[in-house]
mmCIF file of C-alpha atoms and ligand atoms in Angstrom:
data_model
loop_
_atom_site.group_PDB
_atom_site.id
_atom_site.type_symbol
_atom_site.label_atom_id
_atom_site.label_comp_id
_atom_site.label_asym_id
_atom_site.label_seq_id
_atom_site.Cartn_x
_atom_site.Cartn_y
_atom_site.Cartn_z
ATOM 1 C CA MET B 37 91.700 91.150 70.368
ATOM 2 C CA LYS B 38 95.083 92.767 69.850
ATOM 3 C CA SER B 39 95.261 96.483 70.494
ATOM 4 C CA ASP B 40 95.126 98.668 67.410
ATOM 5 C CA LYS B 41 93.819 101.569 69.464
ATOM 6 C CA LYS B 42 95.731 103.916 71.736
ATOM 7 C CA LEU B 43 94.399 102.844 75.111
ATOM 8 C CA ILE B 44 97.107 104.503 77.212
ATOM 9 C CA ASP B 45 99.509 107.354 76.475
ATOM 10 C CA GLU B 46 103.218 107.798 77.206
ATOM 11 C CA ASN B 47 102.389 109.247 80.652
ATOM 12 C CA GLY B 48 100.270 106.260 81.661
ATOM 13 C CA LYS B 49 96.983 108.145 81.198
ATOM 14 C CA ARG B 50 94.111 105.969 80.025
ATOM 15 C CA LEU B 51 91.213 106.782 77.652
ATOM 16 C CA ASP B 52 88.936 107.808 80.527
ATOM 17 C CA GLY B 53 91.682 109.808 82.234
ATOM 18 C CA ARG B 54 92.504 107.194 84.880
ATOM 19 C CA GLY B 55 96.037 106.288 85.931
ATOM 20 C CA PRO B 56 97.204 102.632 85.689
ATOM 21 C CA ASP B 57 96.265 101.776 89.285
ATOM 22 C CA GLN B 58 92.966 103.674 89.536
ATOM 23 C CA LEU B 59 89.529 102.095 89.831
ATOM 24 C CA ARG B 60 86.442 103.380 88.047
ATOM 25 C CA ASN B 61 83.944 105.143 90.357
ATOM 26 C CA ILE B 62 82.046 102.730 92.592
ATOM 27 C CA LYS B 63 78.788 103.346 94.488
ATOM 28 C CA ILE B 64 77.259 100.705 96.748
ATOM 29 C CA GLU B 65 73.878 100.677 98.492
ATOM 30 C CA ALA B 66 72.794 97.815 100.755
ATOM 31 C CA GLY B 67 69.209 96.722 101.435
ATOM 32 C CA VAL B 68 67.443 98.114 98.371
ATOM 33 C CA LEU B 69 64.811 95.366 97.920
ATOM 34 C CA HIS B 70 62.026 94.714 100.416
ATOM 35 C CA ARG B 71 61.166 91.111 99.549
ATOM 36 C CA ALA B 72 64.705 89.757 99.514
ATOM 37 C CA ASP B 73 66.413 88.666 102.750
ATOM 38 C CA GLY B 74 69.402 90.748 101.705
ATOM 39 C CA SER B 75 70.144 92.943 98.723
ATOM 40 C CA CYS B 76 72.562 95.372 97.153
ATOM 41 C CA TYR B 77 72.637 97.864 94.301
ATOM 42 C CA LEU B 78 76.055 98.603 92.904
ATOM 43 C CA GLU B 79 77.349 100.975 90.243
ATOM 44 C CA TRP B 80 80.875 100.427 89.003
ATOM 45 C CA GLY B 81 81.840 102.732 86.153
ATOM 46 C CA GLY B 82 79.041 102.134 83.635
ATOM 47 C CA ASN B 83 77.978 98.835 85.225
ATOM 48 C CA LYS B 84 74.714 98.742 87.177
ATOM 49 C CA VAL B 85 74.037 95.569 89.105
ATOM 50 C CA ILE B 86 71.470 94.335 91.628
ATOM 51 C CA ALA B 87 72.060 91.336 93.904
ATOM 52 C CA ALA B 88 69.240 89.713 95.892
ATOM 53 C CA VAL B 89 69.764 86.948 98.445
ATOM 54 C CA TYR B 90 67.046 84.509 99.593
ATOM 55 C CA GLY B 91 67.588 81.967 102.333
ATOM 56 C CA PRO B 92 68.852 79.914 103.932
ATOM 57 C CA ARG B 93 65.686 77.975 103.058
ATOM 58 C CA GLU B 94 64.858 74.368 102.253
ATOM 59 C CA ALA B 95 66.604 73.334 99.045
ATOM 60 C CA ILE B 96 64.110 72.318 96.377
ATOM 61 C CA PRO B 97 64.006 69.899 94.575
ATOM 62 C CA LYS B 98 64.928 67.621 97.450
ATOM 63 C CA HIS B 99 67.587 65.668 95.542
ATOM 64 C CA THR B 100 69.691 68.852 95.430
ATOM 65 C CA GLN B 101 69.909 68.887 99.236
ATOM 66 C CA ASN B 102 73.185 68.099 100.951
ATOM 67 C CA PRO B 103 72.592 66.591 104.432
ATOM 68 C CA LEU B 104 75.888 68.076 105.651
ATOM 69 C CA LYS B 105 75.785 71.641 104.367
ATOM 70 C CA ALA B 106 73.872 74.325 102.502
ATOM 71 C CA ILE B 107 74.243 74.789 98.766
ATOM 72 C CA VAL B 108 74.943 78.268 97.439
ATOM 73 C CA LYS B 109 73.204 78.883 94.122
ATOM 74 C CA ALA B 110 74.302 82.036 92.356
ATOM 75 C CA ARG B 111 72.409 82.955 89.197
ATOM 76 C CA TYR B 112 74.011 85.641 87.038
ATOM 77 C CA ASN B 113 71.743 87.216 84.449
ATOM 78 C CA MET B 114 72.281 90.015 81.985
ATOM 79 C CA ALA B 115 69.203 92.060 81.040
ATOM 80 C CA ALA B 116 68.468 92.147 77.299
ATOM 81 C CA PHE B 117 68.858 95.936 77.372
ATOM 82 C CA SER B 118 72.141 95.928 79.323
ATOM 83 C CA VAL B 119 74.435 95.826 76.275
ATOM 84 C CA ASP B 120 74.668 97.704 72.958
ATOM 85 C CA ASP B 121 73.362 94.844 70.801
ATOM 86 C CA ARG B 122 70.245 93.588 72.540
ATOM 87 C CA LYS B 123 71.123 90.338 74.329
ATOM 88 C CA ARG B 124 68.856 87.364 73.759
ATOM 89 C CA PRO B 125 67.028 86.874 77.082
ATOM 90 C CA GLY B 126 67.677 83.799 79.179
ATOM 91 C CA PRO B 127 70.693 81.754 80.139
ATOM 92 C CA ASP B 128 73.575 81.258 77.723
ATOM 93 C CA ARG B 129 76.979 79.611 78.032
ATOM 94 C CA ARG B 130 78.587 82.781 79.360
ATOM 95 C CA SER B 131 75.988 83.392 82.093
ATOM 96 C CA GLN B 132 76.128 79.716 83.094
ATOM 97 C CA GLU B 133 79.897 79.933 83.425
ATOM 98 C CA ILE B 134 79.727 83.120 85.513
ATOM 99 C CA SER B 135 76.960 81.635 87.698
ATOM 100 C CA LYS B 136 79.082 78.522 88.288
ATOM 101 C CA VAL B 137 82.316 80.295 89.220
ATOM 102 C CA THR B 138 80.417 82.767 91.408
ATOM 103 C CA SER B 139 78.604 79.958 93.252
ATOM 104 C CA GLU B 140 81.901 78.153 93.848
ATOM 105 C CA ALA B 141 83.575 81.328 95.112
ATOM 106 C CA LEU B 142 80.729 82.133 97.520
ATOM 107 C CA GLU B 143 80.537 78.552 98.774
ATOM 108 C CA LYS B 144 84.126 78.906 99.996
ATOM 109 C CA ILE B 145 83.230 81.832 102.206
ATOM 110 C CA VAL B 146 79.710 81.109 103.507
ATOM 111 C CA LEU B 147 79.621 78.886 106.620
ATOM 112 C CA THR B 148 77.526 76.334 104.771
ATOM 113 C CA ASP B 149 77.876 73.598 107.412
ATOM 114 C CA GLN B 150 75.569 75.611 109.686
ATOM 115 C CA PHE B 151 72.597 74.988 107.376
ATOM 116 C CA PRO B 152 72.390 71.352 106.279
ATOM 117 C CA ARG B 153 69.858 70.637 103.503
ATOM 118 C CA ALA B 154 69.304 74.351 102.869
ATOM 119 C CA ALA B 155 69.810 76.511 99.799
ATOM 120 C CA ILE B 156 71.078 80.059 99.734
ATOM 121 C CA ASP B 157 69.986 81.699 96.486
ATOM 122 C CA VAL B 158 71.952 84.624 95.143
ATOM 123 C CA ASN B 159 70.392 86.394 92.160
ATOM 124 C CA ILE B 160 72.621 88.777 90.265
ATOM 125 C CA GLU B 161 70.952 90.975 87.658
ATOM 126 C CA VAL B 162 73.089 93.114 85.370
ATOM 127 C CA LEU B 163 71.028 96.116 84.260
ATOM 128 C CA ASP B 164 73.792 97.975 82.470
ATOM 129 C CA ALA B 165 77.043 96.336 81.360
ATOM 130 C CA GLU B 166 80.352 98.003 80.689
ATOM 131 C CA ALA B 167 83.059 95.361 81.305
ATOM 132 C CA GLY B 168 83.832 93.691 84.597
ATOM 133 C CA THR B 169 80.288 92.592 85.378
ATOM 134 C CA ARG B 170 81.306 89.312 87.025
ATOM 135 C CA CYS B 171 83.409 91.284 89.535
ATOM 136 C CA ALA B 172 80.626 93.813 90.045
ATOM 137 C CA GLY B 173 78.096 90.976 90.525
ATOM 138 C CA LEU B 174 80.224 89.086 93.030
ATOM 139 C CA THR B 175 81.011 92.252 94.980
ATOM 140 C CA ALA B 176 77.295 93.109 95.137
ATOM 141 C CA ALA B 177 76.522 89.508 96.163
ATOM 142 C CA GLY B 178 78.983 89.833 99.063
ATOM 143 C CA VAL B 179 77.117 92.885 100.400
ATOM 144 C CA ALA B 180 73.701 91.249 99.844
ATOM 145 C CA LEU B 181 74.802 88.110 101.747
ATOM 146 C CA ALA B 182 76.038 90.237 104.645
ATOM 147 C CA ASP B 183 72.797 92.270 104.524
ATOM 148 C CA ALA B 184 70.857 88.989 104.771
ATOM 149 C CA GLY B 185 72.850 88.103 107.893
ATOM 150 C CA ILE B 186 74.266 84.923 106.357
ATOM 151 C CA PRO B 187 77.232 83.761 108.460
ATOM 152 C CA MET B 188 80.445 84.078 106.452
ATOM 153 C CA ARG B 189 84.163 83.882 107.100
ATOM 154 C CA ASP B 190 84.514 87.320 105.483
ATOM 155 C CA ILE B 191 82.738 89.592 102.973
ATOM 156 C CA PRO B 192 83.853 88.463 99.518
ATOM 157 C CA VAL B 193 85.005 91.117 97.066
ATOM 158 C CA ALA B 194 86.145 90.987 93.441
ATOM 159 C CA CYS B 195 88.218 93.120 91.091
ATOM 160 C CA ALA B 196 90.167 92.635 87.867
ATOM 161 C CA ALA B 197 93.454 93.857 86.476
ATOM 162 C CA GLY B 198 94.643 93.405 82.915
ATOM 163 C CA LYS B 199 97.029 94.392 80.203
ATOM 164 C CA ILE B 200 96.409 96.999 77.572
ATOM 165 C CA GLY B 201 98.606 97.842 74.606
ATOM 166 C CA ALA B 202 100.186 101.146 73.797
ATOM 167 C CA GLU B 203 101.265 102.758 70.574
ATOM 168 C CA ASN B 204 104.383 104.881 70.365
ATOM 169 C CA ASN B 205 104.487 108.075 68.322
ATOM 170 C CA ASP B 206 104.939 106.256 64.996
ATOM 171 C CA GLY B 207 101.739 104.376 65.659
ATOM 172 C CA MET B 208 103.644 101.131 66.281
ATOM 173 C CA PHE B 209 102.403 98.726 68.941
ATOM 174 C CA SER B 210 104.902 98.594 71.771
ATOM 175 C CA GLY B 211 104.609 96.137 74.646
ATOM 176 C CA GLY B 212 101.746 96.765 77.008
ATOM 177 C CA PHE B 213 100.808 98.153 80.395
ATOM 178 C CA VAL B 214 99.367 96.263 83.306
ATOM 179 C CA VAL B 215 96.459 98.306 84.667
ATOM 180 C CA LEU B 216 93.710 97.999 87.248
ATOM 181 C CA ASP B 217 90.012 97.496 86.403
ATOM 182 C CA LEU B 218 89.654 97.435 82.613
ATOM 183 C CA GLY B 219 86.965 99.668 81.111
ATOM 184 C CA LYS B 220 84.863 98.720 78.082
ATOM 185 C CA GLU B 221 87.305 99.748 75.322
ATOM 186 C CA GLU B 222 90.209 98.317 77.282
ATOM 187 C CA ASP B 223 88.393 95.011 77.688
ATOM 188 C CA ASN B 224 87.507 94.853 73.982
ATOM 189 C CA PHE B 225 90.909 95.863 72.643
ATOM 190 C CA GLY B 226 93.251 94.969 75.509
ATOM 191 C CA ASN B 227 95.550 91.946 75.663
ATOM 192 C CA ALA B 228 94.553 90.255 78.897
ATOM 193 C CA ASP B 229 92.063 90.394 81.766
ATOM 194 C CA LEU B 230 92.542 88.806 85.187
ATOM 195 C CA PRO B 231 89.426 88.906 87.391
ATOM 196 C CA ILE B 232 89.886 87.701 90.964
ATOM 197 C CA ALA B 233 87.771 87.487 94.105
ATOM 198 C CA ILE B 234 89.233 87.289 97.592
ATOM 199 C CA ALA B 235 88.444 87.053 101.277
ATOM 200 C CA PRO B 236 89.907 90.465 102.132
ATOM 201 C CA ARG B 237 90.975 89.731 105.728
ATOM 202 C CA THR B 238 93.307 86.898 104.738
ATOM 203 C CA ASN B 239 93.791 87.667 101.010
ATOM 204 C CA ASP B 240 92.708 84.083 100.249
ATOM 205 C CA ILE B 241 91.793 83.820 96.572
ATOM 206 C CA ILE B 242 88.320 82.378 95.983
ATOM 207 C CA LEU B 243 88.102 83.041 92.235
ATOM 208 C CA LEU B 244 90.781 83.546 89.611
ATOM 209 C CA GLN B 245 90.217 83.553 85.871
ATOM 210 C CA MET B 246 92.389 84.762 83.027
ATOM 211 C CA ASP B 247 91.521 85.784 79.526
ATOM 212 C CA GLY B 248 94.482 86.471 77.181
ATOM 213 C CA HIS B 249 98.213 86.252 77.740
ATOM 214 C CA LEU B 250 100.508 87.630 80.425
ATOM 215 C CA THR B 251 104.155 86.912 81.175
ATOM 216 C CA PHE B 252 104.867 85.602 84.657
ATOM 217 C CA ASP B 253 106.047 89.050 85.830
ATOM 218 C CA GLU B 254 102.991 90.725 84.326
ATOM 219 C CA PHE B 255 100.772 88.146 86.022
ATOM 220 C CA GLU B 256 102.355 88.884 89.414
ATOM 221 C CA HIS B 257 101.954 92.620 88.866
ATOM 222 C CA ALA B 258 98.314 92.235 87.741
ATOM 223 C CA LEU B 259 97.513 89.998 90.716
ATOM 224 C CA ASP B 260 99.046 92.524 93.094
ATOM 225 C CA LEU B 261 97.047 95.386 91.527
ATOM 226 C CA ALA B 262 93.793 93.396 91.618
ATOM 227 C CA MET B 263 94.398 92.496 95.303
ATOM 228 C CA LYS B 264 94.896 96.185 96.157
ATOM 229 C CA GLY B 265 91.749 97.032 94.174
ATOM 230 C CA CYS B 266 89.818 94.426 96.187
ATOM 231 C CA GLN B 267 91.009 95.965 99.457
ATOM 232 C CA GLU B 268 89.838 99.414 98.330
ATOM 233 C CA ILE B 269 86.405 98.070 97.318
ATOM 234 C CA SER B 270 86.119 96.065 100.536
ATOM 235 C CA LYS B 271 86.105 99.367 102.465
ATOM 236 C CA LEU B 272 83.232 100.655 100.293
ATOM 237 C CA GLN B 273 81.253 97.450 100.954
ATOM 238 C CA LYS B 274 81.630 97.878 104.710
ATOM 239 C CA GLU B 275 80.693 101.570 104.547
ATOM 240 C CA ALA B 276 77.528 100.661 102.617
ATOM 241 C CA LEU B 277 76.573 98.052 105.223
ATOM 242 C CA LEU B 278 77.189 100.498 108.070
ATOM 243 C CA ARG B 279 75.052 103.155 106.346
ATOM 244 C CA ARG B 280 72.259 100.600 105.963
ATOM 245 C CA TYR B 281 72.520 99.555 109.610
ATOM 246 C CA LYS B 282 72.494 103.174 110.808
ATOM 247 C CA SER B 283 69.430 104.058 108.713
ATOM 248 C CA ASP B 284 67.575 101.073 110.255
ATOM 249 C CA VAL B 285 68.515 102.178 113.779
ATOM 250 C CA GLU B 286 67.355 105.752 113.048
ATOM 251 C CA VAL B 287 63.965 104.489 111.811
ATOM 252 C CA GLU B 288 63.499 102.435 115.011
ATOM 253 C CA GLU B 289 64.373 105.390 117.288
HETATM 254 O O1 LIG Y 208 81.552 91.426 82.251
HETATM 255 P P1 LIG Y 208 82.823 90.622 82.390
HETATM 256 O O2 LIG Y 208 84.057 91.435 82.058
HETATM 257 O O3 LIG Y 208 82.924 89.934 83.708
HETATM 258 O O4 LIG Y 208 82.708 89.420 81.345
HETATM 259 P P2 LIG Y 208 83.184 89.351 79.819
HETATM 260 O O5 LIG Y 208 82.612 88.087 79.268
HETATM 261 O O6 LIG Y 208 84.646 89.581 79.719
HETATM 262 O O7 LIG Y 208 82.390 90.543 79.127
HETATM 263 C C1 LIG Y 208 82.965 91.798 78.975
HETATM 264 C C2 LIG Y 208 81.927 92.814 78.554
HETATM 265 O O8 LIG Y 208 81.437 92.524 77.262
HETATM 266 C C3 LIG Y 208 80.669 92.849 79.410
HETATM 267 O O9 LIG Y 208 80.837 93.516 80.625
HETATM 268 C C4 LIG Y 208 79.722 93.580 78.485
HETATM 269 O O10 LIG Y 208 79.951 94.972 78.572
HETATM 270 C C5 LIG Y 208 80.147 93.063 77.117
HETATM 271 N N1 LIG Y 208 79.204 92.027 76.638
HETATM 272 C C6 LIG Y 208 78.302 92.379 75.623
HETATM 273 O O11 LIG Y 208 78.355 93.509 75.153
HETATM 274 N N2 LIG Y 208 77.387 91.444 75.186
HETATM 275 C C7 LIG Y 208 77.321 90.202 75.717
HETATM 276 N N3 LIG Y 208 76.425 89.322 75.274
HETATM 277 C C8 LIG Y 208 78.232 89.850 76.728
HETATM 278 C C9 LIG Y 208 79.157 90.787 77.174
#
């Protein structure tokens, strides 16, 4: 949708007071569920997401098994109460798409050849949605996989950048600004959104989607911002895992 709302002012200040290259607040907690092999609770702005990992375990039904490697099955689900208009429960085209791209991204990073014929199930439940839930879900999944002790090349992390419009003083639409981590209004009324996921040690891209239009220069700028955002979030993931590990050690002592 084209911007008819002032999403950013002349000084680059956004509706929620953030600057162009600032993330929303992020809180990550690892190991929140007792029955899962690994889990994570993540808050990202107004998003609240839980990821639970089960496996590696025998893939069922058997015809889904790959004799050479494990399959990674991510299932993204939005709770009916997570959005303003109640969402019809169950899978829809959007959740199937997000599940598919998330599974493909995670498969690139998990050392699947160590577990032939197995399945690694990654359940992502969105409890509260406020734009950017696929990035929040994948970031939580990365922590939950690490918490489960699944061997991986790296801990995957996701973040988006996008373009939002701006009005000048006469209320005329003028160009647009590339900014990090679109909020709800920005996502609804902005011009473009570019979610990515990476392996943070090498900056290898494991997911890249784009909604809307960007010029080549804007694309490069947005990609650079999203990469930097990923690096910032990667630190928070590792801190959460260390906190979890330390609390386990303290309990044992
Ligand atoms: O969440 P993400 O940005 O990854 O995906 P999207 O398809 O671009 O959705 C953007 C936002 O729209 C979501 O985060 C929700 O806040 C909202 N949404 C909604 O209100 N109702 C839906 N059925 C789906 C999404």
